[in-house]
């Protein structure tokens, strides 16, 4: 038929517009050849068509051929002068050629021609950021977003800036918005995963890391960081696989080696962990992370002097990663404390907490507790559909370092008991329903919006995680201490769950929090003694509310009683759980555990004055 028609009909203006829209879409999706074919077809009929020439220029830019891109742009400028897209693309050419001043001038020219041009504003921000002009760069990004709230490049760049400034919570929404349009941006995906992990949004971080790995990521840190996130959820098997994958890609990766050693130790293989780390130490190229991990293994063997020698280079080097320096100072503090040198030990604890760099807002914490007390009342909770009727979950809560691990081990020693460790899933679920409900209502207010299906899905998913590998247990513990915040939410999910509340002298609690890194959760309060005192007061205020108003069964267990009279306390725990007494439950308590930790803060009194003052202000003055 085409032969009979002769020469093909000339494209109409509307058809050209449609074709070029297809070319733009193909380019966005990475189909450059298809986009170029469409543009060439248009240019056969209309050799000076500016839009087609600009699309070809963008194709050449993505191919890393800025000179060819510039040739197309010069033709486009001749046929369509004054179009802002031309200087915007030419600015990208200059940027690729290492001429930032020229690029800035061209991006500004594009903005002058079209003040609401988000692409030009975003690229201008990139130049300003690279030129170390962060305030101007941020202003450019925010101006771009004022005109296009979902602009990919502006959101990603602003998110990266905020993350680099330590504002992960503000960075995440921008990174998520940017990746909706720039979904293939590897750097943005990486930063989003890291920001989510830092914020304790572990399940979302795992999803982000897995997306990177599924896309063919070969960077060892992606596997190592995924492994760290999996370990935080209690998935030691997955964590081990992740660290091993990182080491396959980079056998010298110290952080992956240290992580794998930690998993080996947690799974009852300390000798294997020690052997692996020792080999790296002998190689003479051990990273700070490996040195800290090996020093910890030495200390567990009672080889404190060797551990201190192993940590010395980590403390002396200037460019040690902050996380390794923090771990090293905490460990040195512990060793010196064991040697009776509290003054030097406290200096290292102080340094570790300063390096953490966390910020605690007392007012925000008070408002958070206010909202939990206001919302989580019997009337509200009675009106919300309930989840599972299972009474298997046992939640061990309280301040960190208050005996939760010992209580879990006592229960786990019973033939019908089991311990799942500190699981983050209750807190993660609370965060999720607060971030992703359709009405945009934050937690805890959003619990009022829960419907039966939502509650049953959350409780069922948690129960599956809890029961996996422990199907025969009658009572399974989750000792995530932070769950004390969520007893109202737990009552919705598991109205028959039982709560064991571990209490400890507030001064001893505060010292122990200050002298230890609290793994698994974000705990900014723990980096300052006065902050710990304030947080302790808010924790007790909330626990008083639960004790008076919750429909859950709650048992208080005092650390001091457990340390000095363990059998009486262990029998009380078994009675509360309706489990018959088993002598094995007492095996962990002979001799009485942690007895030396009772009243430990008295030896540190000169260093803990700010903690004592804050506790007194909260209504919990130190005991005489």
Coordinates of C-alpha atoms in Angstrom, one line a residue:
X1 CA 0.0 0.0 0.0
X2 CA 2.9 2.4 0.8
X3 CA 4.2 1.9 -2.8
X4 CA 0.8 2.9 -4.2
X5 CA 0.7 6.0 -2.0
X6 CA 4.2 7.0 -3.0
X7 CA 6.0 9.4 -0.7
X8 CA 4.8 9.2 2.9
X9 CA 2.5 12.0 4.2
X10 CA 4.2 14.8 6.1
X11 CA 3.7 14.6 9.8
X12 CA 1.2 17.0 11.2
X13 CA 2.3 19.4 14.0
X14 CA 0.2 17.4 16.5
X15 CA 1.8 14.1 15.3
X16 CA 5.3 15.6 15.8
X17 CA 4.4 16.7 19.4
X18 CA 3.1 13.2 20.2
X19 CA 6.2 11.5 18.7
X20 CA 8.5 13.7 20.7
X21 CA 6.5 13.0 23.9
X22 CA 7.2 9.3 23.1
X23 CA 10.9 10.1 22.7
X24 CA 11.0 11.9 26.0
X25 CA 9.3 9.0 27.7
X26 CA 11.6 6.5 26.1
X27 CA 14.7 8.5 27.2
X28 CA 13.3 8.7 30.8
X29 CA 12.9 4.9 30.8
X30 CA 16.5 4.4 29.5
X31 CA 15.5 3.4 26.0
X32 CA 18.0 5.8 24.3
X33 CA 18.1 4.1 20.9
X34 CA 14.3 4.3 20.5
X35 CA 14.3 7.9 21.6
X36 CA 17.0 8.8 19.1
X37 CA 15.2 7.0 16.2
X38 CA 12.0 9.0 16.9
X39 CA 14.0 12.3 16.9
X40 CA 15.9 11.4 13.7
X41 CA 12.6 10.6 12.0
X42 CA 11.2 14.0 13.0
X43 CA 14.4 15.8 11.8
X44 CA 14.2 14.1 8.4
X45 CA 11.1 16.2 7.7
X46 CA 11.9 19.2 9.9
X47 CA 15.7 19.4 10.0
X48 CA 15.7 22.4 12.4
X49 CA 13.1 21.2 14.9
X50 CA 14.4 22.6 18.2
X51 CA 12.6 20.1 20.5
X52 CA 14.0 17.1 18.6
X53 CA 17.5 18.6 18.7
X54 CA 17.3 19.2 22.5
X55 CA 16.2 15.6 23.1
X56 CA 19.2 14.4 21.0
X57 CA 21.4 16.7 23.1
X58 CA 20.1 15.1 26.3
X59 CA 20.8 11.7 24.8
X60 CA 24.4 12.6 24.1
X61 CA 24.7 14.1 27.6
X62 CA 23.6 10.7 29.1
X63 CA 26.1 9.0 26.8
X64 CA 28.9 11.1 28.2
X65 CA 29.4 13.1 24.9
X66 CA 29.1 16.7 25.9
X67 CA 30.7 18.1 22.7
X68 CA 28.1 16.4 20.5
X69 CA 25.4 17.6 22.8
X70 CA 26.6 21.1 22.5
X71 CA 26.5 20.9 18.7
X72 CA 22.8 19.9 18.8
X73 CA 22.0 22.7 21.3
X74 CA 23.7 25.4 19.0
X75 CA 21.3 24.3 16.2
X76 CA 18.3 24.4 18.6
X77 CA 19.2 27.9 19.8
X78 CA 19.4 29.1 16.2
X79 CA 15.9 27.8 15.4
X80 CA 14.3 28.6 18.8
X81 CA 16.1 31.4 20.5
X82 CA 15.1 32.3 24.1
X83 CA 13.9 28.8 25.0
X84 CA 15.0 28.2 28.7
X85 CA 15.6 24.5 28.1
X86 CA 18.6 25.2 25.8
X87 CA 20.7 27.1 28.4
X88 CA 19.7 24.5 31.0
X89 CA 21.1 21.7 28.9
X90 CA 24.1 23.8 27.8
X91 CA 24.8 24.4 31.6
X92 CA 24.9 20.6 32.0
X93 CA 27.4 20.4 29.2
X94 CA 29.6 23.0 30.9
X95 CA 29.2 21.2 34.2
X96 CA 30.4 18.0 32.6
X97 CA 33.4 19.9 31.1
X98 CA 34.5 21.1 34.5
X99 CA 33.5 24.7 34.0
X100 CA 31.2 25.4 37.1
X101 CA 31.2 29.2 36.7
X102 CA 29.9 29.0 33.1
X103 CA 27.4 26.3 34.2
X104 CA 26.1 28.5 37.0
X105 CA 25.7 31.5 34.6
X106 CA 23.7 29.3 32.1
X107 CA 21.4 27.8 34.8
X108 CA 20.7 31.4 36.0
X109 CA 20.0 32.4 32.5
X110 CA 17.5 29.6 32.2
X111 CA 15.8 30.7 35.5
X112 CA 15.7 34.3 34.3
X113 CA 13.9 33.2 31.1
X114 CA 11.5 31.0 33.2
X115 CA 11.6 31.7 37.0
X116 CA 9.4 28.6 37.8
X117 CA 11.7 26.2 35.9
X118 CA 12.5 23.5 38.5
X119 CA 15.0 21.6 36.4
X120 CA 17.2 24.6 36.0
X121 CA 16.8 25.5 39.7
X122 CA 17.8 22.0 40.7
X123 CA 20.9 22.0 38.5
X124 CA 21.8 25.4 39.8
X125 CA 21.6 24.0 43.3
X126 CA 23.9 21.2 42.4
X127 CA 26.6 23.6 41.1
X128 CA 26.3 25.8 44.2
X129 CA 26.5 22.7 46.5
X130 CA 29.6 21.5 44.7
X131 CA 31.1 25.0 45.0
X132 CA 30.6 24.8 48.8
X133 CA 27.8 27.3 49.0
X134 CA 25.3 25.1 50.9
X135 CA 22.8 27.9 51.9
X136 CA 22.4 29.1 48.3
X137 CA 22.2 25.5 47.1
X138 CA 19.4 24.6 49.6
X139 CA 17.5 27.8 48.7
X140 CA 17.7 26.7 45.0
X141 CA 16.4 23.2 45.8
X142 CA 13.6 24.5 47.9
X143 CA 12.6 27.0 45.2
X144 CA 12.5 24.1 42.7
X145 CA 10.2 22.2 45.0
X146 CA 8.0 25.2 45.5
X147 CA 7.2 24.9 41.8
X148 CA 7.2 21.1 41.6
X149 CA 6.9 19.4 45.0
X150 CA 7.8 16.0 43.6
X151 CA 10.7 17.0 41.4
X152 CA 13.2 14.1 41.4
X153 CA 16.6 15.8 41.2
X154 CA 15.7 18.6 43.7
X155 CA 14.3 16.2 46.3
X156 CA 17.3 13.8 46.0
X157 CA 19.9 16.5 46.2
X158 CA 18.2 18.2 49.1
X159 CA 17.8 14.8 50.9
X160 CA 21.5 14.1 50.4
X161 CA 22.4 17.5 51.9
X162 CA 20.2 17.0 54.9
X163 CA 21.5 13.6 55.5
X164 CA 25.1 14.8 55.3
X165 CA 24.2 17.4 58.0
X166 CA 23.0 14.7 60.3
X167 CA 19.3 15.4 59.7
X168 CA 18.2 11.9 58.6
X169 CA 14.6 12.4 59.7
X170 CA 14.2 15.4 57.4
X171 CA 16.2 13.8 54.6
X172 CA 14.0 10.6 54.3
X173 CA 10.8 12.2 52.9
X174 CA 12.8 14.1 50.3
X175 CA 14.8 11.0 49.3
X176 CA 11.6 8.9 49.0
X177 CA 9.9 11.6 46.9
X178 CA 13.0 11.9 44.7
X179 CA 13.2 8.2 44.1
X180 CA 9.6 8.0 42.9
X181 CA 10.8 9.8 39.7
X182 CA 14.5 8.9 39.7
X183 CA 14.0 5.4 40.8
X184 CA 17.3 4.2 39.2
X185 CA 19.4 6.7 41.2
X186 CA 21.8 4.4 43.0
X187 CA 23.3 7.0 45.3
X188 CA 19.9 8.1 46.4
X189 CA 18.8 4.6 47.2
X190 CA 22.0 4.0 49.2
X191 CA 21.5 7.2 51.3
X192 CA 17.8 6.4 51.9
X193 CA 18.7 2.9 53.2
X194 CA 21.3 4.3 55.5
X195 CA 19.1 7.1 56.8
X196 CA 16.3 4.6 57.5
X197 CA 18.7 2.4 59.4
X198 CA 20.0 5.3 61.5
X199 CA 16.4 6.2 62.4
X200 CA 15.6 2.7 63.6
X201 CA 13.2 2.1 60.7
X202 CA 14.8 -1.2 60.2
X203 CA 12.2 -3.0 58.1
X204 CA 12.1 -0.1 55.6
X205 CA 15.9 -0.1 55.5
X206 CA 16.0 -3.8 54.8
X207 CA 13.5 -3.3 51.9
X208 CA 15.7 -0.4 50.5
X209 CA 18.9 -2.5 50.8
X210 CA 17.2 -5.5 49.2
X211 CA 16.1 -3.3 46.3
X212 CA 19.7 -2.3 45.7
X213 CA 20.9 -5.9 45.8
X214 CA 18.1 -7.0 43.5
X215 CA 19.1 -4.3 41.0
X216 CA 22.6 -5.9 40.8
X217 CA 24.4 -3.8 43.3
X218 CA 28.0 -5.1 43.9
X219 CA 29.2 -2.6 46.5
X220 CA 30.2 -4.7 49.6
X221 CA 28.8 -2.1 52.0
X222 CA 25.3 -2.7 50.6
X223 CA 25.5 -6.4 51.8
X224 CA 27.2 -5.5 55.0
X225 CA 24.7 -2.8 56.0
X226 CA 21.8 -5.1 55.0
X227 CA 23.3 -7.7 57.3
X228 CA 23.5 -5.2 60.1
X229 CA 19.8 -4.4 59.6
X230 CA 18.9 -8.1 59.5
X231 CA 20.8 -8.7 62.8
X232 CA 18.8 -5.9 64.4
X233 CA 15.6 -7.8 63.7
X234 CA 17.1 -11.0 65.2
X235 CA 17.6 -12.7 61.8
X236 CA 21.1 -14.0 62.5
X237 CA 21.0 -16.5 59.6
X238 CA 20.3 -13.7 57.1
X239 CA 22.9 -11.4 58.8
X240 CA 25.5 -14.1 58.5
X241 CA 24.7 -14.6 54.8
X242 CA 24.9 -10.8 54.2
X243 CA 28.3 -10.4 55.9
X244 CA 29.7 -13.4 54.0
X245 CA 28.5 -12.0 50.7
X246 CA 30.3 -8.7 51.5
X247 CA 33.5 -10.6 52.3
X248 CA 33.2 -12.5 49.0
X249 CA 33.1 -9.2 47.2
X250 CA 35.9 -7.7 49.3
X251 CA 37.8 -10.1 51.5
X252 CA 39.6 -7.2 53.2
X253 CA 36.3 -5.6 54.3
X254 CA 36.9 -5.1 58.1
X255 CA 33.4 -4.0 59.0
X256 CA 31.9 -7.1 57.4
X257 CA 34.5 -9.3 59.2
X258 CA 33.7 -7.7 62.5
X259 CA 29.9 -8.1 61.9
X260 CA 30.4 -11.8 61.0
X261 CA 32.4 -12.3 64.2
X262 CA 29.6 -10.8 66.2
X263 CA 27.1 -13.1 64.6
X264 CA 29.3 -16.1 65.3
X265 CA 29.7 -15.1 68.9
X266 CA 25.9 -14.6 69.2
X267 CA 25.3 -18.1 67.8
X268 CA 27.5 -19.8 70.3
X269 CA 30.7 -19.9 68.2
X270 CA 33.1 -17.5 70.0
X271 CA 36.1 -19.6 69.2
X272 CA 35.4 -19.4 65.4
X273 CA 34.9 -15.6 65.7
X274 CA 38.2 -15.2 67.6
X275 CA 40.1 -17.4 65.1
X276 CA 38.8 -15.4 62.2
X277 CA 39.7 -12.0 63.8
X278 CA 43.1 -13.2 64.9
X279 CA 44.0 -14.1 61.3
X280 CA 43.2 -10.5 60.2
X281 CA 45.2 -9.1 63.1
X282 CA 48.2 -11.1 62.2
X283 CA 48.0 -9.9 58.6
X284 CA 49.0 -6.4 59.9
X285 CA 46.1 -4.7 58.0
X286 CA 43.3 -4.9 60.5
X287 CA 40.7 -2.2 60.3
X288 CA 39.5 -0.3 63.4
X289 CA 36.3 -2.4 63.4
X290 CA 38.3 -5.6 63.5
X291 CA 40.6 -4.3 66.3
X292 CA 37.5 -3.4 68.4
X293 CA 35.9 -6.8 67.8
X294 CA 39.0 -8.7 68.6
X295 CA 39.6 -6.6 71.7
X296 CA 36.1 -7.5 72.9
X297 CA 36.9 -11.2 72.3
X298 CA 40.1 -10.8 74.3
X299 CA 38.2 -9.1 77.2
X300 CA 35.7 -12.0 77.2
X301 CA 38.7 -14.3 77.8
X302 CA 39.9 -12.1 80.7
X303 CA 42.9 -10.8 78.7
X304 CA 42.2 -7.1 79.6
X305 CA 45.8 -5.8 79.1
X306 CA 46.0 -7.3 75.6
X307 CA 42.6 -5.8 74.8
X308 CA 43.8 -2.4 75.9
X309 CA 46.9 -2.7 73.7
X310 CA 44.7 -3.8 70.8
X311 CA 42.5 -0.7 71.2
X312 CA 45.4 1.8 71.6
X313 CA 45.9 2.4 67.8
X314 CA 42.1 3.0 67.4
X315 CA 42.1 5.7 70.0
X316 CA 45.3 7.3 68.6
X317 CA 44.4 7.5 64.9
X318 CA 42.7 10.7 63.8
X319 CA 40.6 9.4 61.0
X320 CA 38.9 6.4 62.6
X321 CA 35.2 6.1 61.7
X322 CA 33.0 7.5 64.5
X323 CA 31.2 4.3 65.1
X324 CA 34.5 2.4 65.7
X325 CA 35.9 5.2 68.0
X326 CA 32.7 5.1 70.0
X327 CA 32.8 1.4 70.5
X328 CA 36.5 1.6 71.4
X329 CA 35.9 4.2 74.1
X330 CA 33.1 2.3 75.6
X331 CA 35.1 -0.9 75.7
X332 CA 38.2 0.9 77.2
X333 CA 35.9 2.4 79.8
X334 CA 34.5 -1.1 80.7
X335 CA 38.0 -2.5 81.1
X336 CA 39.3 0.4 83.3
X337 CA 36.1 0.1 85.4
X338 CA 36.9 -3.6 85.9
X339 CA 40.4 -2.5 87.1
X340 CA 38.9 -0.1 89.6
X341 CA 40.0 3.0 87.7
X342 CA 36.6 4.9 87.6
X343 CA 38.1 8.3 86.9
X344 CA 39.8 7.2 83.6
X345 CA 36.9 4.9 82.8
X346 CA 34.4 7.8 83.1
X347 CA 36.6 10.0 80.8
X348 CA 36.3 7.4 78.1
X349 CA 32.5 7.0 78.6
X350 CA 32.2 10.8 78.3
X351 CA 34.2 10.8 75.1
X352 CA 32.1 8.0 73.6
X353 CA 28.9 9.8 74.3
X354 CA 30.3 13.1 72.9
X355 CA 31.2 11.3 69.7
X356 CA 27.7 9.8 69.4
X357 CA 26.5 13.4 68.7
X358 CA 22.8 12.6 69.5
X359 CA 20.3 15.3 70.4
X360 CA 17.7 14.8 73.0
X361 CA 14.7 17.2 73.3
X362 CA 13.1 17.0 76.8
X363 CA 10.1 19.0 75.7
X364 CA 9.4 16.7 72.8
X365 CA 9.7 13.7 75.1
X366 CA 7.2 15.1 77.5
X367 CA 4.8 15.8 74.7
X368 CA 5.2 12.3 73.4
X369 CA 4.4 10.8 76.8
X370 CA 1.5 13.2 77.2
X371 CA 0.0 12.0 74.0
X372 CA 0.4 8.3 74.9
X373 CA -1.3 8.9 78.3
X374 CA -4.1 10.9 76.7
X375 CA -4.8 8.5 73.8
X376 CA -4.1 5.2 75.4
X377 CA -6.9 5.2 78.0
X378 CA -9.4 2.3 78.7
X379 CA -12.2 4.0 76.8
X380 CA -10.2 4.4 73.6
X381 CA -8.6 0.9 73.9
X382 CA -12.0 -0.8 74.5
X383 CA -13.4 0.8 71.3
X384 CA -10.6 -0.5 69.0
X385 CA -10.9 -4.0 67.5
X386 CA -8.5 -6.5 69.0
X387 CA -5.9 -8.8 67.3
X388 CA -4.8 -12.2 68.4
X389 CA -6.1 -14.0 71.5
X390 CA -2.8 -15.8 72.0
X391 CA -1.2 -15.5 75.4
X392 CA 2.1 -16.8 74.2
X393 CA 3.8 -13.4 73.8
X394 CA 5.6 -12.2 77.0
X395 CA 7.0 -8.7 76.8
X396 CA 9.9 -7.8 79.1
X397 CA 10.1 -4.1 79.4
X398 CA 11.8 -1.3 81.4
X399 CA 14.8 1.0 81.1
X400 CA 17.8 -0.4 79.4
X401 CA 20.3 -2.4 81.6
X402 CA 17.5 -3.2 84.1
X403 CA 17.8 -7.0 84.1
X404 CA 15.7 -7.7 81.0
X405 CA 18.3 -10.1 79.6
X406 CA 18.5 -12.1 82.8
X407 CA 14.7 -12.4 83.1
X408 CA 14.6 -13.7 79.5
X409 CA 17.3 -16.3 80.2
X410 CA 15.5 -17.5 83.2
X411 CA 12.3 -18.0 81.2
X412 CA 14.2 -19.5 78.3
X413 CA 15.7 -22.1 80.6
X414 CA 12.2 -23.6 81.2
X415 CA 11.2 -26.5 78.9
X416 CA 8.1 -24.6 77.9
X417 CA 9.7 -21.2 77.6
X418 CA 11.8 -19.5 74.9
X419 CA 13.5 -16.2 74.3
X420 CA 13.3 -14.3 71.0
X421 CA 15.7 -11.6 72.1
X422 CA 15.0 -7.8 71.7
X423 CA 12.7 -7.6 68.7
X424 CA 12.0 -4.1 67.1
X425 CA 8.8 -5.2 65.4
X426 CA 6.2 -3.6 67.8
X427 CA 7.9 -0.2 67.6
X428 CA 8.3 -0.6 63.8
X429 CA 4.6 -1.4 63.4
X430 CA 3.7 1.6 65.5
X431 CA 5.9 3.8 63.4
X432 CA 4.4 2.4 60.2
X433 CA 0.8 3.0 61.1
X434 CA 1.7 6.5 62.1
X435 CA 3.6 7.3 58.8
X436 CA 1.4 5.6 56.3
X437 CA -2.2 5.9 57.4
X438 CA -4.3 7.7 54.7
X439 CA -5.4 10.5 57.0
X440 CA -1.9 11.5 57.9
X441 CA -2.5 11.1 61.6
X442 CA 0.6 10.5 63.7
X443 CA 1.1 7.7 66.3
X444 CA -0.5 7.3 68.8
X445 CA -3.6 9.1 67.7
X446 CA -3.7 6.9 64.6
X447 CA -4.6 3.9 66.6
X448 CA -8.2 5.2 66.7
X449 CA -8.3 4.6 62.9
X450 CA -7.3 1.0 63.1
X451 CA -9.9 -1.5 61.7
X452 CA -10.1 -5.2 62.5
X453 CA -8.2 -6.3 59.4
X454 CA -5.3 -4.0 60.1
X455 CA -5.0 -5.2 63.7
X456 CA -5.2 -8.8 62.8
X457 CA -2.6 -8.4 60.0
X458 CA -0.1 -6.7 62.4
X459 CA -0.6 -9.2 65.2
X460 CA -0.5 -12.2 62.9
X461 CA 2.8 -11.0 61.3
X462 CA 4.4 -10.4 64.7
X463 CA 3.2 -13.8 66.0
X464 CA 4.7 -15.6 63.0
X465 CA 8.0 -13.9 63.6
X466 CA 7.8 -14.8 67.3
X467 CA 6.9 -18.4 66.8
X468 CA 9.3 -19.3 64.0
X469 CA 11.6 -22.0 65.4
X470 CA 9.8 -21.9 68.8
X471 CA 6.5 -23.5 67.9
X472 CA 6.5 -25.8 71.0
X473 CA 7.0 -23.0 73.6
X474 CA 4.2 -22.0 75.9
X475 CA 5.7 -18.6 76.6
X476 CA 8.0 -16.7 74.3
X477 CA 9.7 -13.5 75.4
X478 CA 10.4 -10.3 73.5
X479 CA 12.8 -8.3 75.6
X480 CA 12.9 -5.1 73.6
X481 CA 13.0 -2.7 76.5
X482 CA 11.5 0.2 74.5
X483 CA 8.2 -1.7 74.3
X484 CA 7.3 0.0 77.6
X485 CA 6.2 2.9 75.4
X486 CA 3.8 0.7 73.5
X487 CA 1.8 -1.3 76.1
X488 CA -1.4 0.3 74.8
X489 CA -0.6 -0.8 71.3
X490 CA 0.3 -4.2 72.6
X491 CA -3.0 -4.4 74.4
X492 CA -4.7 -3.9 71.0
X493 CA -2.7 -6.5 69.3
X494 CA -2.5 -9.1 72.1
X495 CA -5.1 -8.4 74.9
X496 CA -3.9 -11.6 76.7
X497 CA -0.2 -10.9 76.5
X498 CA 1.7 -10.7 79.8
X499 CA 4.2 -7.9 80.7
X500 CA 7.2 -8.3 83.0
X501 CA 8.4 -4.8 84.1
X502 CA 12.1 -4.8 85.1
X503 CA 12.9 -2.0 87.6
X504 CA 16.3 -0.9 88.9
X505 CA 17.8 1.8 91.1
X506 CA 17.7 4.9 88.9
X507 CA 21.3 5.9 89.7
X508 CA 22.6 2.5 88.8
X509 CA 20.3 2.5 85.7
X510 CA 21.6 5.9 84.6
X511 CA 25.2 5.0 85.0
X512 CA 24.8 1.8 83.1
X513 CA 23.0 3.5 80.2
X514 CA 25.7 6.2 80.0
X515 CA 28.5 3.6 80.0
X516 CA 27.0 1.4 77.2
X517 CA 26.0 1.7 73.6
X518 CA 22.3 0.8 73.4
X519 CA 22.2 -1.4 70.3
X520 CA 19.1 -1.9 68.2
X521 CA 17.3 1.4 68.9
X522 CA 17.9 5.1 68.6
X523 CA 18.4 6.3 72.1
X524 CA 19.6 10.0 72.1
X525 CA 18.8 10.4 75.8
X526 CA 21.6 8.0 76.8
X527 CA 24.4 10.4 75.7
X528 CA 24.0 12.8 78.6
X529 CA 23.6 12.2 82.3
X530 CA 21.0 15.0 82.9
X531 CA 19.1 13.7 79.8
X532 CA 19.0 10.2 81.3
X533 CA 17.5 11.6 84.5
X534 CA 14.8 13.4 82.6
X535 CA 14.1 10.4 80.4
X536 CA 13.9 8.1 83.5
X537 CA 11.2 10.4 85.0
X538 CA 9.1 10.2 81.8
X539 CA 9.5 6.5 81.7
X540 CA 8.2 6.1 85.2
X541 CA 5.4 8.5 84.5
X542 CA 4.3 6.3 81.6
X543 CA 4.7 3.1 83.5
X544 CA 2.6 4.5 86.3
X545 CA -0.1 5.1 83.7
X546 CA 0.0 1.6 82.4
X547 CA 0.0 0.1 85.9
X548 CA -3.1 2.0 86.7
X549 CA -5.0 1.9 83.5
X550 CA -3.9 -1.0 81.3
X551 CA -5.9 -4.1 81.0
X552 CA -2.8 -6.2 80.6
X553 CA -1.3 -8.4 83.3
X554 CA 1.9 -6.7 84.6
X555 CA 4.5 -8.1 87.0
X556 CA 7.1 -5.9 88.5
X557 CA 10.6 -7.5 89.0
X558 CA 13.2 -5.6 90.9
X559 CA 16.8 -5.9 89.7
X560 CA 18.1 -5.7 93.2
X561 CA 15.9 -8.6 94.4
X562 CA 16.7 -10.7 91.4
X563 CA 20.4 -10.2 92.0
X564 CA 20.3 -10.9 95.7
X565 CA 17.4 -13.4 96.1
X566 CA 17.1 -15.0 92.7
X567 CA 15.1 -18.1 93.6
X568 CA 12.2 -16.2 95.1
X569 CA 12.0 -13.9 92.1
X570 CA 12.4 -16.8 89.6
X571 CA 9.5 -18.7 91.3
X572 CA 7.4 -15.6 91.1
X573 CA 8.0 -15.2 87.4
X574 CA 7.1 -18.8 86.8
X575 CA 3.9 -18.4 88.8
X576 CA 3.0 -15.3 86.9
X577 CA 3.4 -17.2 83.6
X578 CA 1.5 -20.2 84.9
X579 CA 4.5 -22.5 84.3
X580 CA 5.5 -25.2 86.8
X581 CA 8.7 -24.7 88.7
X582 CA 11.8 -26.1 87.1
X583 CA 15.2 -26.2 88.9
X584 CA 16.8 -25.4 85.6
X585 CA 15.4 -21.9 85.8
X586 CA 17.6 -21.3 88.8
X587 CA 20.8 -22.7 87.3
X588 CA 21.5 -19.3 85.7
X589 CA 21.2 -17.6 89.1
X590 CA 23.8 -19.6 91.0
X591 CA 25.8 -17.8 92.2
X592 CA 23.5 -14.8 92.4
X593 CA 24.1 -12.8 89.1
X594 CA 25.0 -9.2 89.0
X595 CA 25.2 -8.9 92.8
X596 CA 28.2 -6.6 92.4
X597 CA 26.1 -4.3 90.2
X598 CA 23.7 -3.4 93.0
X599 CA 24.6 0.1 94.3
X600 CA 27.4 0.4 91.7
X601 CA 26.7 4.1 91.2
X602 CA 28.0 5.0 94.7
X603 CA 31.6 4.5 93.6
X604 CA 31.0 6.9 90.7
X605 CA 29.2 9.6 92.8
X606 CA 31.6 12.4 92.0
X607 CA 30.9 12.0 88.3
X608 CA 27.2 11.6 88.5
X609 CA 26.1 14.9 90.1
X610 CA 24.1 16.0 87.1
X611 CA 22.3 12.7 86.9
X612 CA 21.4 12.9 90.6
X613 CA 20.1 16.5 90.2
X614 CA 18.0 15.5 87.1
X615 CA 16.5 12.5 88.9
X616 CA 15.6 14.6 91.9
X617 CA 13.9 17.1 89.7
X618 CA 11.9 14.2 88.2
X619 CA 10.8 13.0 91.6
X620 CA 13.4 10.2 92.0
X621 CA 16.2 11.5 94.3
X622 CA 19.1 9.1 94.9
X623 CA 18.9 6.8 97.9
X624 CA 21.0 7.9 100.9

